[in-house]
Short mmCIF file of C-alpha atoms in Angstrom, two decimals:
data_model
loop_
_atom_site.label_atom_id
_atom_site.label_comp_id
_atom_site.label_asym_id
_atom_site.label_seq_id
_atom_site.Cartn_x
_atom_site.Cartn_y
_atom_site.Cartn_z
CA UNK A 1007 72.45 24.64 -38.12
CA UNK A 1008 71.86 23.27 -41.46
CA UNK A 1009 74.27 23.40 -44.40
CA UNK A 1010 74.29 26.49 -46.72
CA UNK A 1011 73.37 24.13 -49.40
CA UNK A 1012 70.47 22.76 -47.62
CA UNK A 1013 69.18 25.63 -46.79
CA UNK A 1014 69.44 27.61 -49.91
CA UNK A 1015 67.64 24.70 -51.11
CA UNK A 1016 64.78 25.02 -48.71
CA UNK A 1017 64.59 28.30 -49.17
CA UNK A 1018 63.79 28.22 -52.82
CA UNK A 1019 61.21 25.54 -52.52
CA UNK A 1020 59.44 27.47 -50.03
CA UNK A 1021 59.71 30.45 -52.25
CA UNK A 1022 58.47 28.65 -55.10
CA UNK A 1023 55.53 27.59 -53.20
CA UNK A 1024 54.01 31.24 -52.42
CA UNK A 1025 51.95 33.01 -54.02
CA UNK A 1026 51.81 36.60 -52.24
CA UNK A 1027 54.93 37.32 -54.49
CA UNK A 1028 54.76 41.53 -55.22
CA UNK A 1029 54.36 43.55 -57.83
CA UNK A 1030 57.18 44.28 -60.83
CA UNK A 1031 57.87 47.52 -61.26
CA UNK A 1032 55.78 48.48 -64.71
CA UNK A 1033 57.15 52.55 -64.44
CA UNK A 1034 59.77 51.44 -66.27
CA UNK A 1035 57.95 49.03 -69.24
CA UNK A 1036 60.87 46.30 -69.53
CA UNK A 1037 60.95 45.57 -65.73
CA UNK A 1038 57.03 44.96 -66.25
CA UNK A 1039 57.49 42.32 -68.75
CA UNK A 1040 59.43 40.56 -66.02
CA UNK A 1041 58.18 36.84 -64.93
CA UNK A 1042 57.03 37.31 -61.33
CA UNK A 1043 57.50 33.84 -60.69
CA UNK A 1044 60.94 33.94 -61.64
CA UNK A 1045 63.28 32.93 -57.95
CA UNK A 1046 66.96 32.63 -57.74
CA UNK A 1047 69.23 32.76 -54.93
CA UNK A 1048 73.30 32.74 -54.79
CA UNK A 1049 75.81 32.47 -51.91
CA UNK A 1050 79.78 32.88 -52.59
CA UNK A 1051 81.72 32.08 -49.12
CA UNK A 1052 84.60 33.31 -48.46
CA UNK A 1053 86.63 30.18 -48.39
CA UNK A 1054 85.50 29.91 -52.55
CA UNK A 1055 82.10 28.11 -52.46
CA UNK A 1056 79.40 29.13 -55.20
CA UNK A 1057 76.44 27.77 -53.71
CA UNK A 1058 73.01 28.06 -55.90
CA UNK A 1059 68.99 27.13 -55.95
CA UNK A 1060 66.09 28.29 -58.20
CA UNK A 1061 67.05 30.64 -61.50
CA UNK A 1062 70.04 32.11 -59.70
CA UNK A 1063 72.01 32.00 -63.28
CA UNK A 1064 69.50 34.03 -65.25
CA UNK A 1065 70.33 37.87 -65.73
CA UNK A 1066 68.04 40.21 -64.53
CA UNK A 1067 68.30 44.04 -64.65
CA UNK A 1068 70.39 44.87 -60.97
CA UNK A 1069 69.10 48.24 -61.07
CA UNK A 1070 70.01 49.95 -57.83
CA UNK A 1071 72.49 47.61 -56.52
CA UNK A 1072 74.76 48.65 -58.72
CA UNK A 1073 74.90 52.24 -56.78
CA UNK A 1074 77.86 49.70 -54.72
CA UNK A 1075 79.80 49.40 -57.41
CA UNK A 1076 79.45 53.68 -58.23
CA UNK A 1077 79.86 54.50 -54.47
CA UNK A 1078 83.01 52.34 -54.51
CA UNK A 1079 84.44 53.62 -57.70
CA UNK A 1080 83.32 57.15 -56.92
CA UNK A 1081 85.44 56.99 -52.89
CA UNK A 1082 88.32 55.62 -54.47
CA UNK A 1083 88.23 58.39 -57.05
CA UNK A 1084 87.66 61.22 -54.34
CA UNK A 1085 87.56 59.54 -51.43
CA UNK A 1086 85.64 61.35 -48.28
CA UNK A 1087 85.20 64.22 -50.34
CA UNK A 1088 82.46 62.64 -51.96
CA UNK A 1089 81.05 63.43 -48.46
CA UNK A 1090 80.36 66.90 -49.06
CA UNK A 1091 77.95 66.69 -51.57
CA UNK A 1092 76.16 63.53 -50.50
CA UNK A 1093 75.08 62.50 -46.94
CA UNK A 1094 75.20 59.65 -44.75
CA UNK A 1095 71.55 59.30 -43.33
CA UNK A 1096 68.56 57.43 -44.33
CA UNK A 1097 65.93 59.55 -46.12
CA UNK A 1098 62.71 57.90 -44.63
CA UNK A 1099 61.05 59.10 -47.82
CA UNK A 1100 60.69 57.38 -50.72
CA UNK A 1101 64.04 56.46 -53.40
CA UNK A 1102 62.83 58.93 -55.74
CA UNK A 1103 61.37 61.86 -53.82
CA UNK A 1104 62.92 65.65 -53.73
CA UNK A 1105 61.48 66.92 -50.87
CA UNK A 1106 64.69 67.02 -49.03
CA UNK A 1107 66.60 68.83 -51.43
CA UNK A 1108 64.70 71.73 -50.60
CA UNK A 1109 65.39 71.89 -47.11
CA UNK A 1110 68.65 70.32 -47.62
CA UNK A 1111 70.24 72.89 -50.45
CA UNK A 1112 70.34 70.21 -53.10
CA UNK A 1113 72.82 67.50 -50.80
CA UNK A 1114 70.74 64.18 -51.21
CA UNK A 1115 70.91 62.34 -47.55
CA UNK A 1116 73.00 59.73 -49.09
CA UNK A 1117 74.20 57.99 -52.23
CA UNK A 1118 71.51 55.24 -52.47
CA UNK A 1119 68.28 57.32 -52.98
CA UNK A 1120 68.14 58.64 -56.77
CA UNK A 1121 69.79 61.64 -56.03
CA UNK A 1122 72.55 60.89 -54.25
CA UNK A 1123 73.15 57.73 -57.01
CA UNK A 1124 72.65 61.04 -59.62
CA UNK A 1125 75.44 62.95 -57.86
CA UNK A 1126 77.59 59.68 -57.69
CA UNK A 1127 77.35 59.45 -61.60
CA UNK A 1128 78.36 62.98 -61.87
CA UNK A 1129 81.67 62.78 -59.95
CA UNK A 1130 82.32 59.39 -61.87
CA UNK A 1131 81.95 61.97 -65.25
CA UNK A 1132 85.03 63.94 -64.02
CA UNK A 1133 87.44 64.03 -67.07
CA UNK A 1134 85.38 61.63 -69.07
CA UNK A 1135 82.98 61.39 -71.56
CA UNK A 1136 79.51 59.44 -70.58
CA UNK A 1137 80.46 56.75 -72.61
CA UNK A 1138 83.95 56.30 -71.41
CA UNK A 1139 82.54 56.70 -67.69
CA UNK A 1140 79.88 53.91 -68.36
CA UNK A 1141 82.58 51.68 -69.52
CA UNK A 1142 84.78 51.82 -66.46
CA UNK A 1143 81.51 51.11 -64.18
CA UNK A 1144 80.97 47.77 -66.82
CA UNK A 1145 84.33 47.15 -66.30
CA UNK A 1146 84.80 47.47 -62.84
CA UNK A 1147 82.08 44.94 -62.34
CA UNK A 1148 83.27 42.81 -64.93
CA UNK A 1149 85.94 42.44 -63.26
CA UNK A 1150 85.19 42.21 -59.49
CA UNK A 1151 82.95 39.21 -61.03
CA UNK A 1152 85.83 38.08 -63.27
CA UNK A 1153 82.66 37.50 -65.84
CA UNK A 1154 83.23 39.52 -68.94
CA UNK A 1155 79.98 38.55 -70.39
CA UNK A 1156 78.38 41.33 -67.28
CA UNK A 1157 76.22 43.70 -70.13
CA UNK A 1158 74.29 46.85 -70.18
CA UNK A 1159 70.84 46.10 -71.11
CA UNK A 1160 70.12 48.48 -73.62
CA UNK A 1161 66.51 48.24 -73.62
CA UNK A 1162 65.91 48.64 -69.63
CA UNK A 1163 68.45 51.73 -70.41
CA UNK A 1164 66.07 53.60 -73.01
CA UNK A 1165 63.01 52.36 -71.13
CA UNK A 1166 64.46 54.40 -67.89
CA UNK A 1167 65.33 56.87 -69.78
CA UNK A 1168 61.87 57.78 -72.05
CA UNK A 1169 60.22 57.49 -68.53
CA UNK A 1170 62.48 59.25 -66.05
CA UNK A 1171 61.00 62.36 -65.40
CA UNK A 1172 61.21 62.21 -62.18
CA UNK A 1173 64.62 61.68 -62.42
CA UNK A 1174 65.61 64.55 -64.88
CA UNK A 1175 63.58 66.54 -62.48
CA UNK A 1176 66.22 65.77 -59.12
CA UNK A 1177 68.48 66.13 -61.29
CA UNK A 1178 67.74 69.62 -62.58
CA UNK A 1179 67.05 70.34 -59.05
CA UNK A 1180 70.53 69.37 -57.85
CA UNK A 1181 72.28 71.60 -60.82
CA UNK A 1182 70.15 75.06 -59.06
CA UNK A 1183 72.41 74.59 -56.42
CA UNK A 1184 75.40 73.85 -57.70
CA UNK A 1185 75.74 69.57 -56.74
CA UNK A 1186 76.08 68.76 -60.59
CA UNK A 1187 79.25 69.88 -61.90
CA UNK A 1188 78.31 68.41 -65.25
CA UNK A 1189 74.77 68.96 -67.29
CA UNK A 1190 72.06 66.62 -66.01
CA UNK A 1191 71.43 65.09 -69.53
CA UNK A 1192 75.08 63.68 -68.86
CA UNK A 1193 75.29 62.78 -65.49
CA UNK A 1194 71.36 60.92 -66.19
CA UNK A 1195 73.03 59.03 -69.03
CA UNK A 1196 75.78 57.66 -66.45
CA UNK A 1197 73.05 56.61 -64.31
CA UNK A 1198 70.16 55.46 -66.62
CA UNK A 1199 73.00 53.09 -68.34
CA UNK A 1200 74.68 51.84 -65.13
CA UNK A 1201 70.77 51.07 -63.33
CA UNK A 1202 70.64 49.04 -66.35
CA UNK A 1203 73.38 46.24 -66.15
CA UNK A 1204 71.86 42.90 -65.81
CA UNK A 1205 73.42 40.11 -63.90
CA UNK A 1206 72.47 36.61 -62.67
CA UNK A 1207 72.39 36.04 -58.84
CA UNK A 1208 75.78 34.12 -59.24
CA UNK A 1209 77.88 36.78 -60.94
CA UNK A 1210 76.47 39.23 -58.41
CA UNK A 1211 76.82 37.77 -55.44
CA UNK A 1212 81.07 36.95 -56.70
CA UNK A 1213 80.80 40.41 -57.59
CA UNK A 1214 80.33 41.37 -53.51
CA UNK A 1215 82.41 38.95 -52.37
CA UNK A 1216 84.94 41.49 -51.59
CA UNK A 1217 82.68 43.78 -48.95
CA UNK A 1218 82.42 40.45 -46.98
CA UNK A 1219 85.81 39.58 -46.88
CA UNK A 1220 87.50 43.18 -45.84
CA UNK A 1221 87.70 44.79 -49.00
CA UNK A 1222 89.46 41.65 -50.76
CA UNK A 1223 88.59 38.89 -53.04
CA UNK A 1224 88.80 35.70 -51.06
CA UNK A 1225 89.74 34.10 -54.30
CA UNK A 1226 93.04 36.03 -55.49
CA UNK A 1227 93.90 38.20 -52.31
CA UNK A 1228 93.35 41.16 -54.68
CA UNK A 1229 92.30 44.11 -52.29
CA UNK A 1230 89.48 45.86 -53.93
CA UNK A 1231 89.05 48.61 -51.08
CA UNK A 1232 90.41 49.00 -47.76
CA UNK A 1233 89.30 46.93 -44.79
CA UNK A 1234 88.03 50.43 -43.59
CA UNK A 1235 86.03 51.57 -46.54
CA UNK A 1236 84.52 47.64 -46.85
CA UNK A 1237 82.91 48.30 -43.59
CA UNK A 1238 81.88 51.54 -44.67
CA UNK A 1239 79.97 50.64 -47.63
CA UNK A 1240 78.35 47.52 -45.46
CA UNK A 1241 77.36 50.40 -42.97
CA UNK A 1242 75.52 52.55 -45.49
CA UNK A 1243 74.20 49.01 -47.06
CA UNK A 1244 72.49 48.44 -43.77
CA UNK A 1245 71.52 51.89 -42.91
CA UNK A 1246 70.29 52.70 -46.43
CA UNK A 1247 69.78 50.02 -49.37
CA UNK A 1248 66.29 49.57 -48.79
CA UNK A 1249 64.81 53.21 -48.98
CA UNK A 1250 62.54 53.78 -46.59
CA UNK A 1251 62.28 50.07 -45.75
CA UNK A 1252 65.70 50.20 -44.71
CA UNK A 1253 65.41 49.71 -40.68
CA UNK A 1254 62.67 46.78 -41.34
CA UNK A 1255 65.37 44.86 -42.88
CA UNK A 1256 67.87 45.22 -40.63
CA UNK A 1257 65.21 44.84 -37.94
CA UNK A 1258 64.59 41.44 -39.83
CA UNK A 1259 67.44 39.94 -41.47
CA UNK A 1260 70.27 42.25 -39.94
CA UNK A 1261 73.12 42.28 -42.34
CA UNK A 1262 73.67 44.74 -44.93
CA UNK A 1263 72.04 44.77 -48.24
CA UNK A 1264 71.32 46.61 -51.31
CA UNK A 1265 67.80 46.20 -53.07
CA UNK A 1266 67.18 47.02 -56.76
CA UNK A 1267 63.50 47.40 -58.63
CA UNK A 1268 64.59 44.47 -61.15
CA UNK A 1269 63.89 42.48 -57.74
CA UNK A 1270 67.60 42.02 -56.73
CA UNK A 1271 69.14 42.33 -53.39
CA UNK A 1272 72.91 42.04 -52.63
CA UNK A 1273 73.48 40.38 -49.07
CA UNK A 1274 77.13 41.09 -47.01
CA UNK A 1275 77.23 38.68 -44.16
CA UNK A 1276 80.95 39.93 -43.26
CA UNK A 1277 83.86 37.24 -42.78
CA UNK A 1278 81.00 34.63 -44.10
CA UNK A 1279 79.54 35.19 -47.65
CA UNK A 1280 78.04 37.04 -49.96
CA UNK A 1281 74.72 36.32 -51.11
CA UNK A 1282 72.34 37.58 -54.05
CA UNK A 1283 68.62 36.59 -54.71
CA UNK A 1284 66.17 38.06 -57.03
CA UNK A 1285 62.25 37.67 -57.18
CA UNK A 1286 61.18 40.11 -59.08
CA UNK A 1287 57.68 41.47 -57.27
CA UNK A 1288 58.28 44.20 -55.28
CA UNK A 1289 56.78 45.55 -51.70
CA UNK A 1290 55.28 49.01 -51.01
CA UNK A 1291 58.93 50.36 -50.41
CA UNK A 1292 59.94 48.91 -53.85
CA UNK A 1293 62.02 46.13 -52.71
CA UNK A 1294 61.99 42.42 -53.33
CA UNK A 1295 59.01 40.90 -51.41
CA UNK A 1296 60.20 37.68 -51.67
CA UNK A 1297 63.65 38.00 -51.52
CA UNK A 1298 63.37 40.21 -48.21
CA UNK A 1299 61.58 36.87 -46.79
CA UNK A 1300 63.99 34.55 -48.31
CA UNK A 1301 67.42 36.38 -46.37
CA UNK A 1302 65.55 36.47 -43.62
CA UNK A 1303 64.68 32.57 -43.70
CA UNK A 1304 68.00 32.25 -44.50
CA UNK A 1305 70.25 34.25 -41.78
CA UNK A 1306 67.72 32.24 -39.25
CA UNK A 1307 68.40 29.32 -40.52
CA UNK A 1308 72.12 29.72 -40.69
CA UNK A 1309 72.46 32.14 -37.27
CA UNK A 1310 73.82 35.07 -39.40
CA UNK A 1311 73.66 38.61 -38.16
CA UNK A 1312 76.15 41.47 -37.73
CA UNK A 1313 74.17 42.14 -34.27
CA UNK A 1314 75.16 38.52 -33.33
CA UNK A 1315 77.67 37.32 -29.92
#
């Protein structure tokens, strides 16, 4: 087994080397503008390495990943009542389809796909104004990457929001039957502003570093979350952070993670490391192409896997 330096090392070359590299995501016009050849990649152990290759200290919009950081805020807020107005299953449809709402009286499957994310930023609004409920969710990631210089994008956030019909239309959906306590304009402006935080592969990957080492931070001791609800957010991480892609990853790299459209994905391998990489072309699911390959390189090369002896 090589060393995690090595290989992160190998693993970028190789990545710089391909050409097959995805798509950006152009729906939203400042992820289009995006450098496709752009590749960094990040690893924070749990014994206080910071372990980088390629442009893994260049901010790029995190998107989706940061529906972690909600989902954590939002359980210790409510805890498992969150539970009754999101789900716990993969969708097998696409992030941003209602279909299921339908059938499902407005409870998105779970709190990765738009909706649930939507209904996320809605409990997070309890008691607050949108821009005091933005602020804690900068904050809170601020400080799990003890990096105050973690922004909001302002751009990416009006770009989302001048093209989110889609999104305005779950969320109008979800307010029929009752799962937005707050108007959607306000929950929308939770979510549009916390999709658009933009981190480098380093400050995301110490941002993780808790979910991989029982709810802690290996650096201070500082429990973030319980050992319990660590576990829990690595299960729904490997059940449902890629969409509808979600089983091939686990089928292929096998430890949780949590894609984004800027091209992110956050990687637990628990009791190890945590480990962010970002290439910003995208599969068909809307996931990192290259990333996906590059953790999957990488937990063969270095034997990782939850499903492991």
């Amino acid at each position: 087994m090589p060393e995690l330096e090595q290989a992160l090392a190998e693993v970028a070359a190789e990545m710089a080397e391909r050409t097959d590299r995805g798509d950006v995501a152009t729906y939203i016009p400042q992820l289009g503008k995006v450098d496709p050849r752009k590749f960094g990649i990040a690893a924070v152990t749990n014994d206080g390495r910071v372990l980088m290759a390629g442009d893994a200290d260049e901010a790029f919009s995190i998107q989706s990943i940061s529906k972690v950081f909600t989902l954590t805020l939002a359980l210790g807020n409510v805890g498992d009542a969150l539970w009754q107005r999101v789900g716990r299953e993969p969708s097998g449809n696409p992030f941003n389809s209602i279909v299921q709402l339908e059938q499902e009286n407005g409870i998105p499957r779970n709190p990765f796909i738009n909706a649930g994310a939507i209904v996320v930023s809605d409990i997070l609004l309890a008691g607050h104004q949108p821009r005091e409920a933005i602020g804690e969710i900068l904050r809170f990631i601020q400080f799990l990457a003890d990096d105050e210089t973690v922004i909001i994008d302002r751009e990416v956030a009006a770009s989302e929001r001048a093209t989110g019909y889609r999104n305005f239309a779950l969320a109008n959906y979800m307010k029929s039957f009752g799962n937005l306590h707050h108007e959607p304009e306000l929950a929308l402006g939770v979510y549009f502003h916390h999709c658009a935080i933009a981190m480098s592969c380093r400050q995301l990957a110490l941002a993780g570093r808790f979910l991989a080492n029982s709810g802690k931070n290996p650096a201070t001791g500082h429990s973030v979350v319980s050992a319990e609800r660590a576990r829990r957010i690595g299960a729904m991480m490997l059940t449902c952070g890629h969409y509808d892609g979600s089983g091939d990853f686990a089928f292929r790299v096998g430890i949780p993670g949590k894609s984004g459209v800027g091209g992110g994905i956050l990687g637990i391998v628990p009791g190890v490391a945590s480990l962010a990489v970002w290439s910003p072309g995208l599969n068909a699911n809307g996931n990192s192409k290259l990333g996906s390959i590059a953790l999957e390189k990488l937990a063969r090369m270095m034997n990782w896997s939850i499903f492991a002896p």
